[in-house]
mmCIF file with all atom_site columns, C-alpha atoms in Angstrom:
data_model
loop_
_atom_site.group_PDB
_atom_site.id
_atom_site.type_symbol
_atom_site.label_atom_id
_atom_site.label_alt_id
_atom_site.label_comp_id
_atom_site.label_asym_id
_atom_site.label_entity_id
_atom_site.label_seq_id
_atom_site.pdbx_PDB_ins_code
_atom_site.Cartn_x
_atom_site.Cartn_y
_atom_site.Cartn_z
_atom_site.occupancy
_atom_site.B_iso_or_equiv
_atom_site.pdbx_formal_charge
_atom_site.auth_seq_id
_atom_site.auth_comp_id
_atom_site.auth_asym_id
_atom_site.auth_atom_id
_atom_site.pdbx_PDB_model_num
ATOM 1  C CA . MET S 1 1  ? -26.373 32.729  -0.647  1.00 75.00 ? 1  MET S CA 1
ATOM 2  C CA . ARG S 1 2  ? -23.489 30.387  0.064   1.00 87.00 ? 2  ARG S CA 1
ATOM 3  C CA . LEU S 1 3  ? -24.941 27.507  -1.975  1.00 85.00 ? 3  LEU S CA 1
ATOM 4  C CA . VAL S 1 4  ? -24.908 29.657  -5.124  1.00 87.00 ? 4  VAL S CA 1
ATOM 5  C CA . GLU S 1 5  ? -21.234 30.488  -4.517  1.00 92.00 ? 5  GLU S CA 1
ATOM 6  C CA . LEU S 1 6  ? -20.378 26.823  -4.015  1.00 90.00 ? 6  LEU S CA 1
ATOM 7  C CA . ARG S 1 7  ? -22.137 25.825  -7.258  1.00 89.00 ? 7  ARG S CA 1
ATOM 8  C CA . LYS S 1 8  ? -19.994 28.312  -9.180  1.00 92.00 ? 8  LYS S CA 1
ATOM 9  C CA . GLU S 1 9  ? -16.810 26.994  -7.586  1.00 93.00 ? 9  GLU S CA 1
ATOM 10 C CA . PHE S 1 10 ? -17.400 23.212  -7.784  1.00 93.00 ? 10 PHE S CA 1
ATOM 11 C CA . ASP S 1 11 ? -18.876 20.700  -10.229 1.00 90.00 ? 11 ASP S CA 1
ATOM 12 C CA . TYR S 1 12 ? -20.716 18.875  -7.442  1.00 87.00 ? 12 TYR S CA 1
ATOM 13 C CA . VAL S 1 13 ? -21.909 20.026  -4.030  1.00 87.00 ? 13 VAL S CA 1
ATOM 14 C CA . LEU S 1 14 ? -22.983 17.329  -1.578  1.00 87.00 ? 14 LEU S CA 1
ATOM 15 C CA . ILE S 1 15 ? -25.004 18.220  1.504   1.00 86.00 ? 15 ILE S CA 1
ATOM 16 C CA . ASP S 1 16 ? -25.431 15.796  4.376   1.00 86.00 ? 16 ASP S CA 1
ATOM 17 C CA . ALA S 1 17 ? -28.958 16.268  5.699   1.00 82.00 ? 17 ALA S CA 1
ATOM 18 C CA . PRO S 1 18 ? -30.685 14.850  8.781   1.00 80.00 ? 18 PRO S CA 1
ATOM 19 C CA . PRO S 1 19 ? -32.944 11.790  8.442   1.00 81.00 ? 19 PRO S CA 1
ATOM 20 C CA . LEU S 1 20 ? -35.999 12.692  6.394   1.00 78.00 ? 20 LEU S CA 1
ATOM 21 C CA . ALA S 1 21 ? -38.329 10.493  8.427   1.00 71.00 ? 21 ALA S CA 1
ATOM 22 C CA . ARG S 1 22 ? -37.656 12.533  11.584  1.00 75.00 ? 22 ARG S CA 1
ATOM 23 C CA . TYR S 1 23 ? -36.893 16.063  10.410  1.00 73.00 ? 23 TYR S CA 1
ATOM 24 C CA . GLY S 1 24 ? -38.674 18.267  7.892   1.00 72.00 ? 24 GLY S CA 1
ATOM 25 C CA . ASP S 1 25 ? -35.677 20.576  7.422   1.00 78.00 ? 25 ASP S CA 1
ATOM 26 C CA . ALA S 1 26 ? -34.242 18.365  4.708   1.00 79.00 ? 26 ALA S CA 1
ATOM 27 C CA . ILE S 1 27 ? -37.299 18.935  2.499   1.00 82.00 ? 27 ILE S CA 1
ATOM 28 C CA . ALA S 1 28 ? -36.757 22.709  2.647   1.00 83.00 ? 28 ALA S CA 1
ATOM 29 C CA . LEU S 1 29 ? -33.074 22.195  1.877   1.00 82.00 ? 29 LEU S CA 1
ATOM 30 C CA . GLY S 1 30 ? -33.962 19.818  -0.946  1.00 83.00 ? 30 GLY S CA 1
ATOM 31 C CA . LYS S 1 31 ? -35.826 22.563  -2.780  1.00 84.00 ? 31 LYS S CA 1
ATOM 32 C CA . LEU S 1 32 ? -32.475 24.318  -3.226  1.00 85.00 ? 32 LEU S CA 1
ATOM 33 C CA . THR S 1 33 ? -30.798 21.258  -4.759  1.00 87.00 ? 33 THR S CA 1
ATOM 34 C CA . ASP S 1 34 ? -30.807 19.335  -8.022  1.00 89.00 ? 34 ASP S CA 1
ATOM 35 C CA . GLY S 1 35 ? -31.999 16.244  -6.180  1.00 90.00 ? 35 GLY S CA 1
ATOM 36 C CA . PHE S 1 36 ? -31.555 13.783  -3.354  1.00 90.00 ? 36 PHE S CA 1
ATOM 37 C CA . VAL S 1 37 ? -29.646 10.555  -2.959  1.00 93.00 ? 37 VAL S CA 1
ATOM 38 C CA . LEU S 1 38 ? -31.407 8.488   -0.321  1.00 92.00 ? 38 LEU S CA 1
ATOM 39 C CA . ILE S 1 39 ? -29.213 6.589   2.138   1.00 92.00 ? 39 ILE S CA 1
ATOM 40 C CA . LEU S 1 40 ? -30.981 3.508   3.463   1.00 93.00 ? 40 LEU S CA 1
ATOM 41 C CA . GLU S 1 41 ? -29.536 1.462   6.317   1.00 93.00 ? 41 GLU S CA 1
ATOM 42 C CA . ALA S 1 42 ? -29.778 -2.304  5.770   1.00 92.00 ? 42 ALA S CA 1
ATOM 43 C CA . ASN S 1 43 ? -31.792 -4.187  8.390   1.00 90.00 ? 43 ASN S CA 1
ATOM 44 C CA . SER S 1 44 ? -32.904 -0.883  9.929   1.00 91.00 ? 44 SER S CA 1
ATOM 45 C CA . THR S 1 45 ? -34.734 1.336   7.436   1.00 91.00 ? 45 THR S CA 1
ATOM 46 C CA . ARG S 1 46 ? -38.245 -0.004  7.048   1.00 92.00 ? 46 ARG S CA 1
ATOM 47 C CA . ARG S 1 47 ? -39.641 -0.281  3.545   1.00 92.00 ? 47 ARG S CA 1
ATOM 48 C CA . GLU S 1 48 ? -42.764 1.688   4.493   1.00 93.00 ? 48 GLU S CA 1
ATOM 49 C CA . VAL S 1 49 ? -40.661 4.572   5.815   1.00 91.00 ? 49 VAL S CA 1
ATOM 50 C CA . ALA S 1 50 ? -38.519 4.634   2.652   1.00 91.00 ? 50 ALA S CA 1
ATOM 51 C CA . LEU S 1 51 ? -41.647 4.692   0.472   1.00 93.00 ? 51 LEU S CA 1
ATOM 52 C CA . THR S 1 52 ? -43.222 7.493   2.536   1.00 91.00 ? 52 THR S CA 1
ATOM 53 C CA . VAL S 1 53 ? -40.042 9.574   2.348   1.00 90.00 ? 53 VAL S CA 1
ATOM 54 C CA . SER S 1 54 ? -39.770 9.101   -1.420  1.00 91.00 ? 54 SER S CA 1
ATOM 55 C CA . GLU S 1 55 ? -43.448 10.051  -1.860  1.00 92.00 ? 55 GLU S CA 1
ATOM 56 C CA . ASN S 1 56 ? -42.931 13.188  0.269   1.00 89.00 ? 56 ASN S CA 1
ATOM 57 C CA . LEU S 1 57 ? -39.910 14.192  -1.807  1.00 91.00 ? 57 LEU S CA 1
ATOM 58 C CA . ARG S 1 58 ? -41.784 13.725  -5.072  1.00 92.00 ? 58 ARG S CA 1
ATOM 59 C CA . ALA S 1 59 ? -44.801 15.632  -3.715  1.00 92.00 ? 59 ALA S CA 1
ATOM 60 C CA . ALA S 1 60 ? -42.462 18.521  -2.844  1.00 90.00 ? 60 ALA S CA 1
ATOM 61 C CA . GLY S 1 61 ? -41.088 18.456  -6.404  1.00 92.00 ? 61 GLY S CA 1
ATOM 62 C CA . ILE S 1 62 ? -37.667 17.132  -5.331  1.00 91.00 ? 62 ILE S CA 1
ATOM 63 C CA . LYS S 1 63 ? -35.995 14.722  -7.725  1.00 93.00 ? 63 LYS S CA 1
ATOM 64 C CA . ILE S 1 64 ? -34.610 11.441  -6.350  1.00 94.00 ? 64 ILE S CA 1
ATOM 65 C CA . LEU S 1 65 ? -31.258 10.834  -8.039  1.00 94.00 ? 65 LEU S CA 1
ATOM 66 C CA . GLY S 1 66 ? -30.684 7.402   -6.531  1.00 94.00 ? 66 GLY S CA 1
ATOM 67 C CA . ALA S 1 67 ? -30.373 5.362   -3.373  1.00 94.00 ? 67 ALA S CA 1
ATOM 68 C CA . VAL S 1 68 ? -27.534 3.768   -1.423  1.00 94.00 ? 68 VAL S CA 1
ATOM 69 C CA . LEU S 1 69 ? -27.950 0.734   0.820   1.00 92.00 ? 69 LEU S CA 1
ATOM 70 C CA . ASN S 1 70 ? -25.310 0.923   3.541   1.00 93.00 ? 70 ASN S CA 1
ATOM 71 C CA . LYS S 1 71 ? -24.229 -1.346  6.401   1.00 92.00 ? 71 LYS S CA 1
ATOM 72 C CA . ARG S 1 72 ? -25.170 -4.429  4.363   1.00 87.00 ? 72 ARG S CA 1
ATOM 73 C CA . THR S 1 73 ? -23.118 -7.472  5.261   1.00 86.00 ? 73 THR S CA 1
ATOM 74 C CA . PHE S 1 74 ? -22.451 -10.517 3.142   1.00 79.00 ? 74 PHE S CA 1
ATOM 75 C CA . PRO S 1 75 ? -21.203 -13.220 5.484   1.00 80.00 ? 75 PRO S CA 1
ATOM 76 C CA . ILE S 1 76 ? -18.717 -15.637 3.951   1.00 79.00 ? 76 ILE S CA 1
ATOM 77 C CA . PRO S 1 77 ? -19.489 -19.293 4.654   1.00 81.00 ? 77 PRO S CA 1
ATOM 78 C CA . GLU S 1 78 ? -16.795 -20.781 6.889   1.00 79.00 ? 78 GLU S CA 1
ATOM 79 C CA . ARG S 1 79 ? -15.772 -23.426 4.337   1.00 80.00 ? 79 ARG S CA 1
ATOM 80 C CA . LEU S 1 80 ? -14.999 -20.647 1.825   1.00 79.00 ? 80 LEU S CA 1
ATOM 81 C CA . TYR S 1 81 ? -13.426 -18.340 4.414   1.00 71.00 ? 81 TYR S CA 1
ATOM 82 C CA . HIS S 1 82 ? -10.586 -20.828 5.006   1.00 75.00 ? 82 HIS S CA 1
ATOM 83 C CA . LEU S 1 83 ? -9.750  -20.796 1.283   1.00 76.00 ? 83 LEU S CA 1
ATOM 84 C CA . LEU S 1 84 ? -9.117  -17.044 1.275   1.00 72.00 ? 84 LEU S CA 1
#
């Protein structure tokens, strides 16, 4: 299997999987990995969906290594922006 070959060649192998809330393929793929890093989109991913996905991963015996919150913005107040 190609994944076994890649593990021998590299220290880390990252696999970009489809959204877990919509596709079950990632769960099957996850069983071949050391764990998942969840990518959560700010202001889009609902808390309930994230909790359901994490429960499904744990139920399948897949370790959650961490989570990343992306597309988060931190607006700079205008009075501070002019000082930059």
